[in-house]
């Protein structure tokens, strides 16, 4: 099963992708996490990506595409995967379709997690992330058992630099202009589904599971 998560920054893509990954036993591939790992490890890619991410802009396609295509070629992706945060532009979607076509396959489900912009800012300001294992929490909606500590791995949680209010506004603008057109693109491919992302995490997950079967 090959799944794409679409939706605004902070809509809950990562949260849902993690739950799907656990239930269906397929890897979650988050380009944001890959970029952040590169920044932490001070790689060349990380240095280049950081300047864009800090401004709330997308990392250019030429830095993103090969990375994803290489990742999808790894053994653990043979039985399917969930892409969380990719594609984010029409050229990325076209490149993905092309790469999959070469293997005679395609995306089975594109899932749009719908959340209005008004709710997004609130979600982002309370988001806390684990820099070690990538788990995400919310200080109100999904708090860790112990304040500021990851339930899964015990690392200290952080607030992402790009989750500040000004950067969030910028990311939303970028989302509407560059990423939202993908909804039309996947509608045309016949695999587009939407879920109401304003409900609780469990309710949203229930809707997604009903869809995936
Ligand atoms: P969010 O969870 O808020 O949607 P992500 O962790 O997916 O954010 O992405 C954080 C940042 O990483 C983005 O704002 C962008 O700069 C960069 N990024 C992630 N995925 C992509 C992509 N597919 N194309 C371009 N830039 C990306
Ligand atoms: P994305 O990957 O789309 O950027 P996240 O999964 O990181 O979004 O979620 C953004 C923030 O909102 C996190 O703090 C997360 O804990 C919280 N969150 C996710 N889903 C819900 C939900 N259904 N209701 C309330 N808060 C949520
Ligand atoms: Zn952790």
XYZ file of N, CA and C and ligand atoms in Angstrom:
694
model
N 0.837 -1.192 0.000
C 0.000 0.000 0.000
C 0.883 1.257 0.000
N 0.639 2.118 -0.974
C 1.425 3.360 -1.059
C 0.503 4.547 -0.806
N 0.862 5.316 0.207
C -0.022 6.382 0.678
C 0.725 7.711 0.707
N -0.004 8.774 0.336
C 0.537 10.135 0.461
C -0.343 10.907 1.432
N 0.261 11.618 2.359
C -0.502 12.494 3.241
C -0.395 13.927 2.726
N -1.543 14.548 2.449
C -1.551 15.956 2.057
C -2.198 16.762 3.176
N -2.034 18.072 3.120
C -2.654 18.915 4.138
C -1.704 20.014 4.557
N -2.270 21.056 5.136
C -1.487 22.222 5.541
C -0.446 21.821 6.584
N 0.576 22.658 6.771
C 1.496 22.422 7.883
C 0.701 22.410 9.181
N 0.910 21.420 10.015
C 0.209 21.363 11.291
C -1.162 20.722 11.233
N -1.556 20.212 10.081
C -2.893 19.609 9.952
C -2.984 18.269 10.682
N -1.826 17.668 10.941
C -1.825 16.372 11.624
C -1.331 15.242 10.728
N -0.662 15.580 9.644
C -0.146 14.555 8.726
C 0.814 13.602 9.432
N 1.767 14.193 10.132
C 2.788 13.385 10.797
C 2.188 12.489 11.874
N 1.276 13.062 12.637
C 0.614 12.303 13.704
C -0.114 11.095 13.115
N -0.864 11.315 12.059
C -1.631 10.228 11.442
C -0.698 9.237 10.748
N 0.325 9.756 10.080
C 1.250 8.876 9.356
C 1.912 7.894 10.316
N 2.252 8.385 11.492
C 2.890 7.521 12.486
C 1.937 6.398 12.933
N 0.661 6.761 13.116
C -0.319 5.753 13.542
C -0.567 4.732 12.424
N -0.627 5.203 11.190
C -0.826 4.297 10.045
C 0.378 3.361 9.925
N 1.571 3.933 10.070
C 2.802 3.158 9.956
C 2.800 2.000 10.962
N 2.384 2.304 12.193
C 2.358 1.263 13.224
C 1.313 0.204 12.917
N 0.110 0.651 12.532
C -0.978 -0.308 12.322
C -0.733 -1.193 11.097
N -0.246 -0.595 10.015
C -0.123 -1.353 8.771
C 1.293 -1.884 8.521
N 2.226 -1.541 9.416
C 3.579 -2.075 9.294
C 4.321 -1.614 8.048
N 4.086 -0.375 7.653
C 4.831 0.188 6.515
C 5.575 1.436 6.987
N 6.736 1.735 6.374
C 7.522 2.866 6.871
C 6.880 4.227 6.578
N 7.111 5.149 7.508
C 6.687 6.539 7.338
C 7.893 7.310 6.826
N 7.736 7.965 5.707
C 8.851 8.725 5.156
C 8.502 10.201 5.193
N 9.162 10.928 6.083
C 8.877 12.352 6.258
C 10.068 13.155 5.752
N 9.857 13.918 4.682
C 10.972 14.709 4.143
C 11.420 15.755 5.161
N 10.474 16.310 5.926
C 10.846 17.275 6.958
C 11.810 16.649 7.958
N 11.506 15.414 8.412
C 12.389 14.722 9.356
C 13.757 14.462 8.726
N 13.761 14.090 7.450
C 15.042 13.815 6.781
C 15.881 15.095 6.714
N 15.238 16.204 6.363
C 15.975 17.480 6.319
C 16.490 17.858 7.708
N 15.634 17.695 8.724
C 16.060 18.071 10.081
C 17.222 17.195 10.560
N 17.209 15.915 10.204
C 18.332 15.037 10.572
C 19.608 15.524 9.886
N 19.478 15.962 8.640
C 20.650 16.473 7.917
C 21.167 17.767 8.540
N 20.257 18.588 9.037
C 20.672 19.829 9.699
C 21.423 19.488 10.986
N 20.881 18.551 11.753
C 21.540 18.149 13.005
C 22.934 17.600 12.757
N 23.056 16.831 11.680
C 24.348 16.208 11.380
C 25.260 17.105 10.553
N 24.788 18.325 10.312
C 25.579 19.338 9.595
C 26.093 18.839 8.250
N 25.247 18.152 7.506
C 25.636 17.707 6.165
C 25.506 18.886 5.186
N 26.054 18.694 3.981
C 25.920 19.710 2.932
C 24.447 19.986 2.642
N 23.684 18.910 2.499
C 22.246 19.058 2.234
C 21.578 19.842 3.361
N 21.939 19.503 4.586
C 21.363 20.180 5.747
C 21.627 21.678 5.725
N 22.856 22.036 5.380
C 23.208 23.468 5.336
C 22.374 24.193 4.301
N 22.207 23.558 3.146
C 21.426 24.200 2.078
C 19.955 24.290 2.461
N 19.428 23.210 3.014
C 17.989 23.162 3.319
C 17.609 24.141 4.423
N 18.500 24.317 5.393
C 18.164 25.103 6.582
C 17.708 26.520 6.255
N 18.397 27.169 5.328
C 18.074 28.570 5.050
C 16.643 28.702 4.514
N 16.222 27.729 3.736
C 14.841 27.764 3.220
C 13.852 27.469 4.340
N 14.137 26.443 5.102
C 13.203 26.015 6.151
C 12.994 27.113 7.188
N 14.085 27.778 7.565
C 13.977 28.847 8.566
C 13.075 29.979 8.092
N 13.029 30.175 6.778
C 12.187 31.251 6.243
C 10.758 30.788 5.969
N 10.486 29.520 6.190
C 9.149 29.005 5.904
C 8.932 28.716 4.430
N 10.029 28.671 3.679
C 9.930 28.377 2.246
C 10.183 26.895 2.003
N 9.792 26.424 0.827
C 10.087 25.042 0.472
C 11.542 24.915 0.057
N 12.130 23.792 0.370
C 13.458 23.455 -0.123
C 13.296 23.194 -1.632
N 14.212 23.692 -2.466
C 14.028 23.523 -3.916
C 13.897 22.054 -4.331
N 13.116 21.836 -5.376
C 12.857 20.472 -5.857
C 14.153 19.709 -6.149
N 15.156 20.396 -6.689
C 16.372 19.660 -7.074
C 17.114 19.105 -5.853
N 16.861 19.669 -4.674
C 17.493 19.116 -3.469
C 16.633 18.019 -2.835
N 15.397 17.926 -3.283
C 14.426 17.063 -2.614
C 14.185 15.762 -3.367
N 14.156 15.855 -4.695
C 13.703 14.725 -5.506
C 14.556 13.470 -5.381
N 15.871 13.612 -5.581
C 16.745 12.430 -5.576
C 16.692 11.733 -4.230
N 16.654 12.576 -3.212
C 16.598 12.076 -1.841
C 15.423 11.124 -1.644
N 14.268 11.525 -2.138
C 13.069 10.706 -1.959
C 13.133 9.463 -2.850
N 13.538 9.643 -4.092
C 13.603 8.494 -5.007
C 14.561 7.434 -4.446
N 15.711 7.876 -3.911
C 16.664 6.938 -3.291
C 16.042 6.222 -2.099
N 15.328 6.991 -1.291
C 14.724 6.405 -0.077
C 13.700 5.339 -0.447
N 12.918 5.614 -1.508
C 11.860 4.673 -1.906
C 12.428 3.392 -2.506
N 13.703 3.457 -2.922
C 14.323 2.274 -3.516
C 14.861 1.322 -2.446
N 14.843 1.742 -1.179
C 15.366 0.868 -0.124
C 14.417 -0.299 0.168
N 15.011 -1.374 0.684
C 14.275 -2.629 0.859
C 12.992 -2.498 1.672
N 13.028 -1.684 2.716
C 11.865 -1.624 3.604
C 10.647 -0.996 2.927
N 10.839 -0.416 1.744
C 9.719 0.214 1.038
C 9.019 -0.752 0.078
N 9.552 -1.965 -0.013
C 9.020 -2.912 -1.005
C 7.537 -3.204 -0.788
N 7.098 -3.239 0.478
C 5.699 -3.552 0.754
C 4.807 -2.324 0.878
N 5.323 -1.175 0.496
C 4.540 0.054 0.581
C 5.124 1.030 1.587
N 4.523 2.219 1.674
C 5.035 3.283 2.549
C 4.022 4.409 2.634
N 4.257 5.285 3.605
C 3.473 6.515 3.717
C 4.402 7.683 3.548
N 4.121 8.498 2.566
C 4.890 9.720 2.384
C 4.203 10.845 3.135
N 4.955 11.470 4.030
C 4.409 12.513 4.890
C 5.218 13.787 4.617
N 4.633 14.698 3.858
C 5.361 15.933 3.531
C 5.982 15.920 2.144
N 5.694 14.915 1.377
C 6.143 14.819 -0.021
C 5.072 14.078 -0.801
N 4.714 14.489 -2.011
C 5.163 15.706 -2.704
C 4.506 16.966 -2.161
N 5.163 18.092 -2.416
C 4.644 19.389 -1.985
C 4.539 20.365 -3.137
N 4.962 19.956 -4.321
C 4.820 20.810 -5.514
C 4.386 19.900 -6.662
N 3.823 20.529 -7.706
C 3.427 19.740 -8.879
C 4.637 19.036 -9.512
N 5.786 19.714 -9.704
C 6.931 18.977 -10.254
C 7.342 17.772 -9.394
N 7.237 17.885 -8.076
C 7.554 16.724 -7.222
C 6.561 15.593 -7.468
N 5.283 15.948 -7.588
C 4.260 14.920 -7.824
C 4.493 14.244 -9.170
N 4.832 15.044 -10.168
C 5.074 14.467 -11.497
C 6.284 13.547 -11.477
N 7.322 13.957 -10.757
C 8.520 13.113 -10.664
C 8.193 11.798 -9.956
N 7.386 11.878 -8.926
C 6.998 10.661 -8.199
C 6.186 9.742 -9.104
N 5.200 10.303 -9.783
C 4.392 9.493 -10.700
C 5.303 8.804 -11.723
N 6.269 9.564 -12.254
C 7.195 9.017 -13.263
C 8.031 7.881 -12.698
N 8.580 8.083 -11.490
C 9.434 7.055 -10.874
C 8.627 5.788 -10.597
N 7.380 5.966 -10.175
C 6.538 4.801 -9.880
C 6.143 4.085 -11.169
N 5.876 4.867 -12.198
C 5.479 4.280 -13.484
C 6.563 3.352 -14.011
N 7.822 3.743 -13.801
C 8.937 2.891 -14.244
C 8.891 1.525 -13.571
N 8.295 1.478 -12.381
C 8.173 0.187 -11.681
C 6.779 -0.395 -11.851
N 6.042 0.118 -12.824
C 4.675 -0.345 -13.094
C 3.758 -0.254 -11.888
N 3.902 0.800 -11.127
C 3.050 0.919 -9.951
C 2.592 2.365 -9.790
N 1.771 2.625 -8.775
C 1.261 3.979 -8.553
C 0.839 4.162 -7.096
N 0.515 5.397 -6.753
C 0.013 5.707 -5.409
C -1.403 5.138 -5.266
N -1.685 4.471 -4.139
C -3.017 3.912 -3.918
C -3.956 4.929 -3.274
N -3.433 5.670 -2.300
C -4.275 6.637 -1.587
C -3.530 7.950 -1.376
N -4.160 9.054 -1.780
C -3.695 10.379 -1.352
C -4.748 10.876 -0.373
N -4.322 11.190 0.847
C -5.273 11.572 1.895
C -5.026 13.014 2.313
N -6.049 13.852 2.130
C -5.942 15.248 2.535
C -6.545 15.404 3.925
N -5.744 15.842 4.864
C -6.233 16.107 6.220
C -6.648 17.583 6.252
N -7.961 17.808 6.245
C -8.475 19.177 6.097
C -8.614 19.890 7.439
N -7.902 20.991 7.576
C -7.996 21.838 8.780
C -7.929 23.296 8.326
N -8.905 24.128 8.731
C -8.868 25.535 8.322
C -7.667 26.279 8.920
N -7.221 27.316 8.227
C -6.037 28.071 8.653
C -6.140 28.562 10.098
N -7.343 28.955 10.507
C -7.526 29.486 11.874
C -7.062 28.496 12.939
N -7.366 27.220 12.722
C -6.981 26.206 13.721
C -5.492 25.894 13.672
N -4.899 26.135 12.507
C -3.510 25.729 12.309
C -2.567 26.464 13.255
N -2.763 27.760 13.378
C -1.844 28.569 14.175
C -1.825 28.061 15.621
N -3.013 27.720 16.123
C -3.154 27.201 17.476
C -2.431 25.853 17.632
N -2.588 25.025 16.620
C -1.924 23.713 16.671
C -0.420 23.845 16.682
N 0.077 24.766 15.846
C 1.528 24.898 15.703
C 2.164 25.467 16.943
N 1.460 26.406 17.599
C 2.092 27.050 18.745
C 2.239 26.055 19.902
N 1.385 25.030 19.934
C 1.485 24.042 21.013
C 2.255 22.793 20.626
N 2.745 22.753 19.395
C 3.458 21.536 18.965
C 4.817 21.433 19.645
N 5.130 20.246 20.100
C 6.464 19.952 20.617
C 6.933 18.689 19.916
N 8.211 18.652 19.590
C 8.711 17.524 18.802
C 9.876 16.850 19.501
N 10.011 15.560 19.268
C 11.161 14.842 19.786
C 12.262 14.858 18.731
N 13.401 15.462 19.040
C 14.475 15.549 18.045
C 15.122 14.198 17.784
N 14.874 13.232 18.662
C 15.558 11.946 18.530
C 14.731 10.962 17.693
N 13.442 10.781 18.029
C 12.669 9.751 17.326
C 11.590 10.337 16.422
N 11.427 11.666 16.432
C 10.485 12.280 15.505
C 9.043 12.318 15.991
N 8.758 11.802 17.177
C 7.382 11.834 17.689
C 6.944 13.286 17.904
N 5.646 13.534 17.728
C 5.124 14.888 17.919
C 4.082 14.892 19.015
N 4.075 15.935 19.790
C 3.105 16.100 20.877
C 2.453 17.462 20.752
N 1.388 17.664 21.546
C 0.790 18.993 21.645
C 0.574 19.257 23.120
N 0.947 20.459 23.571
C 0.898 20.705 25.017
C -0.515 20.538 25.567
N -1.553 20.771 24.718
C -2.914 20.621 25.199
C -3.596 19.360 24.669
N -3.469 19.111 23.373
C -4.256 18.046 22.741
C -3.610 16.673 22.830
N -2.308 16.654 23.038
C -1.616 15.357 23.077
C -0.346 15.474 23.903
N -0.510 15.765 25.206
C 0.680 16.006 26.039
C 1.428 14.710 26.341
N 2.742 14.794 26.501
C 3.504 13.613 26.919
C 3.172 13.299 28.376
N 3.476 12.064 28.795
C 3.160 11.683 30.181
C 3.916 12.548 31.178
N 5.174 12.808 30.846
C 5.978 13.666 31.715
C 6.313 14.932 30.940
N 6.050 16.079 31.545
C 6.248 17.370 30.897
C 7.587 17.488 30.160
N 7.555 17.759 28.867
C 8.780 18.056 28.143
C 9.651 16.860 27.804
N 9.147 15.629 28.076
C 9.959 14.423 27.834
C 9.207 13.480 26.882
N 9.915 12.936 25.896
C 9.288 12.033 24.932
C 8.893 10.703 25.603
N 7.626 10.308 25.439
C 7.152 9.036 26.001
C 7.943 7.865 25.433
N 8.244 7.951 24.145
C 8.833 6.814 23.444
C 10.284 6.597 23.784
N 11.075 7.682 23.815
C 12.527 7.472 23.914
C 13.178 8.268 25.033
N 12.392 9.070 25.756
C 12.946 9.760 26.918
C 13.742 11.027 26.611
N 13.847 11.383 25.320
C 14.607 12.594 24.974
C 13.809 13.851 25.349
N 14.519 14.970 25.452
C 13.878 16.228 25.802
C 13.187 16.821 24.566
N 11.927 17.202 24.723
C 11.167 17.725 23.583
C 11.580 19.159 23.282
N 11.431 19.536 22.019
C 11.777 20.902 21.607
C 10.611 21.542 20.855
N 10.647 22.875 20.795
C 9.712 23.579 19.909
C 10.483 23.896 18.639
N 9.910 23.549 17.495
C 10.618 23.789 16.241
C 10.753 25.282 15.968
N 11.933 25.646 15.471
C 12.244 27.034 15.125
C 11.192 27.602 14.150
N 10.759 26.773 13.211
C 9.821 27.278 12.187
C 8.361 27.206 12.644
N 8.098 26.885 13.901
C 6.720 26.887 14.407
C 6.350 28.211 15.081
N 7.217 29.209 14.940
C 6.871 30.541 15.453
C 5.787 31.143 14.561
N 4.932 32.009 15.177
C 3.746 32.508 14.472
C 4.044 33.118 13.094
N 5.081 33.950 12.966
C 5.344 34.621 11.674
C 5.676 33.590 10.605
N 6.513 32.619 10.973
C 6.934 31.613 10.001
C 5.753 30.715 9.622
N 4.875 30.468 10.580
C 3.703 29.639 10.302
C 2.830 30.314 9.235
N 2.636 31.623 9.356
C 1.844 32.362 8.353
C 2.465 32.189 6.973
N 3.765 32.323 6.906
C 4.476 32.196 5.633
C 4.276 30.783 5.062
N 4.399 29.794 5.931
C 4.257 28.403 5.477
C 2.853 28.130 4.967
N 1.871 28.780 5.598
C 0.491 28.603 5.126
C 0.309 29.204 3.731
N 0.898 30.375 3.522
C 0.812 31.006 2.190
C 1.467 30.103 1.144
N 2.642 29.595 1.488
C 3.360 28.693 0.580
C 2.519 27.443 0.315
N 1.888 26.933 1.357
C 1.038 25.745 1.198
C -0.073 26.010 0.183
N -0.779 27.139 0.353
C -1.909 27.408 -0.541
C -1.454 27.593 -1.985
N -0.316 28.238 -2.182
C 0.090 28.485 -3.567
C 0.770 27.269 -4.198
N 1.602 26.534 -3.448
C 2.406 25.489 -4.099
C 1.926 24.061 -3.868
N 1.303 23.808 -2.717
C 0.968 22.423 -2.382
C -0.504 22.090 -2.614
N -1.386 23.039 -2.318
C -2.811 22.746 -2.466
C -3.201 22.275 -3.880
N -2.551 22.805 -4.940
C -2.889 22.310 -6.288
C -2.736 20.794 -6.455
N -2.013 20.144 -5.538
C -1.848 18.690 -5.646
C -3.170 17.947 -5.437
N -4.102 18.605 -4.743
C -5.391 17.952 -4.506
C -6.085 17.692 -5.851
N -6.072 18.690 -6.729
C -6.620 18.524 -8.082
C -5.853 17.428 -8.832
N -4.531 17.485 -8.712
C -3.663 16.534 -9.420
C -4.035 15.094 -9.050
N -4.187 14.823 -7.754
C -4.505 13.453 -7.340
C -5.971 13.103 -7.550
N -6.841 14.129 -7.609
C -8.233 13.852 -7.996
C -8.254 13.293 -9.408
N -7.475 13.921 -10.270
C -7.415 13.450 -11.657
C -6.850 12.037 -11.735
N -5.951 11.697 -10.811
C -5.408 10.340 -10.801
C -6.370 9.334 -10.170
N -7.452 9.850 -9.573
C -8.493 8.961 -9.041
C -8.193 8.339 -7.690
N -7.232 8.897 -6.933
C -6.907 8.283 -5.639
C -7.048 9.266 -4.484
N -7.724 10.394 -4.730
C -7.800 11.465 -3.723
C -8.938 11.224 -2.730
N -8.626 11.340 -1.425
C -9.634 11.222 -0.368
C -9.393 12.339 0.647
N -10.478 12.806 1.280
C -10.317 13.844 2.299
C -10.873 13.361 3.625
N -10.235 13.785 4.707
C -10.798 13.529 6.039
C -10.865 14.860 6.788
N -11.832 14.950 7.708
C -11.993 16.155 8.512
C -10.954 16.131 9.626
N -9.934 16.965 9.494
C -8.813 16.956 10.432
C -9.056 17.751 11.697
N -10.253 18.349 11.834
C -10.527 19.147 13.045
C -10.993 18.262 14.198
N -11.292 17.002 13.905
C -11.755 16.106 14.969
C -10.572 15.618 15.798
N -10.836 14.783 16.803
C -9.715 14.324 17.635
C -8.813 13.409 16.810
N -7.600 13.221 17.275
C -6.636 12.364 16.577
C -7.209 10.969 16.335
N -7.896 10.433 17.344
C -8.442 9.077 17.240
C -9.560 9.026 16.202
N -10.405 10.079 16.186
C -11.498 10.109 15.209
C -10.962 10.211 13.782
N -9.958 11.062 13.616
C -9.364 11.201 12.280
C -8.758 9.863 11.852
N -8.084 9.221 12.791
C -7.453 7.933 12.483
C -8.517 6.896 12.109
N -9.640 6.913 12.823
C -10.741 5.997 12.503
C -11.229 6.191 11.077
N -11.379 7.447 10.669
C -11.828 7.736 9.300
C -10.815 7.211 8.282
N -9.543 7.402 8.592
C -8.498 6.959 7.652
C -8.487 5.433 7.555
N -8.612 4.755 8.689
C -8.603 3.282 8.668
C -9.801 2.752 7.884
N -10.956 3.419 8.016
C -12.150 2.987 7.281
C -11.896 3.065 5.781
N -11.150 4.087 5.412
C -10.839 4.316 4.010
C -9.833 3.294 3.466
N -8.812 3.013 4.288
C -7.745 2.110 3.837
C -8.201 0.647 3.869
N -9.166 0.355 4.745
C -9.690 -1.000 4.837
C -8.800 -1.924 5.638
P 5.013 20.312 8.641
O 5.016 19.095 9.516
O 4.707 21.528 9.401
O 4.147 20.165 7.441
P 7.534 19.407 7.636
O 8.274 18.832 8.774
O 6.858 18.468 6.714
O 6.515 20.494 8.182
O 8.496 20.327 6.778
C 9.269 21.340 7.378
C 9.977 22.131 6.284
O 10.837 21.263 5.533
C 9.062 22.754 5.239
O 8.557 24.014 5.652
C 10.006 22.871 4.049
O 10.903 23.956 4.196
C 10.839 21.604 4.166
N 10.258 20.493 3.379
C 9.741 19.338 3.855
N 9.299 18.554 2.868
C 9.537 19.231 1.710
C 9.301 18.955 0.327
N 8.698 17.826 -0.078
N 9.679 19.890 -0.568
C 10.265 21.030 -0.190
N 10.517 21.352 1.078
C 10.154 20.460 2.037
P 1.854 18.033 10.353
O 2.715 16.818 10.228
O 0.707 18.039 9.393
O 2.632 19.305 10.318
P 1.498 17.237 13.162
O 1.087 15.820 13.047
O 2.891 17.518 13.595
O 1.150 18.005 11.776
O 0.469 17.973 14.129
C 0.601 19.369 14.438
C 0.275 19.605 15.918
O -1.118 19.376 16.160
C 1.009 18.667 16.868
O 1.293 19.368 18.041
C 0.011 17.534 17.122
O 0.207 16.917 18.383
C -1.310 18.280 17.068
N -2.410 17.480 16.491
C -2.335 16.549 15.504
N -3.571 16.041 15.228
C -4.440 16.677 16.046
C -5.871 16.612 16.232
N -6.648 15.790 15.498
N -6.413 17.430 17.161
C -5.639 18.275 17.900
N -4.303 18.388 17.763
C -3.703 17.605 16.851
Zn 11.389 10.449 21.129
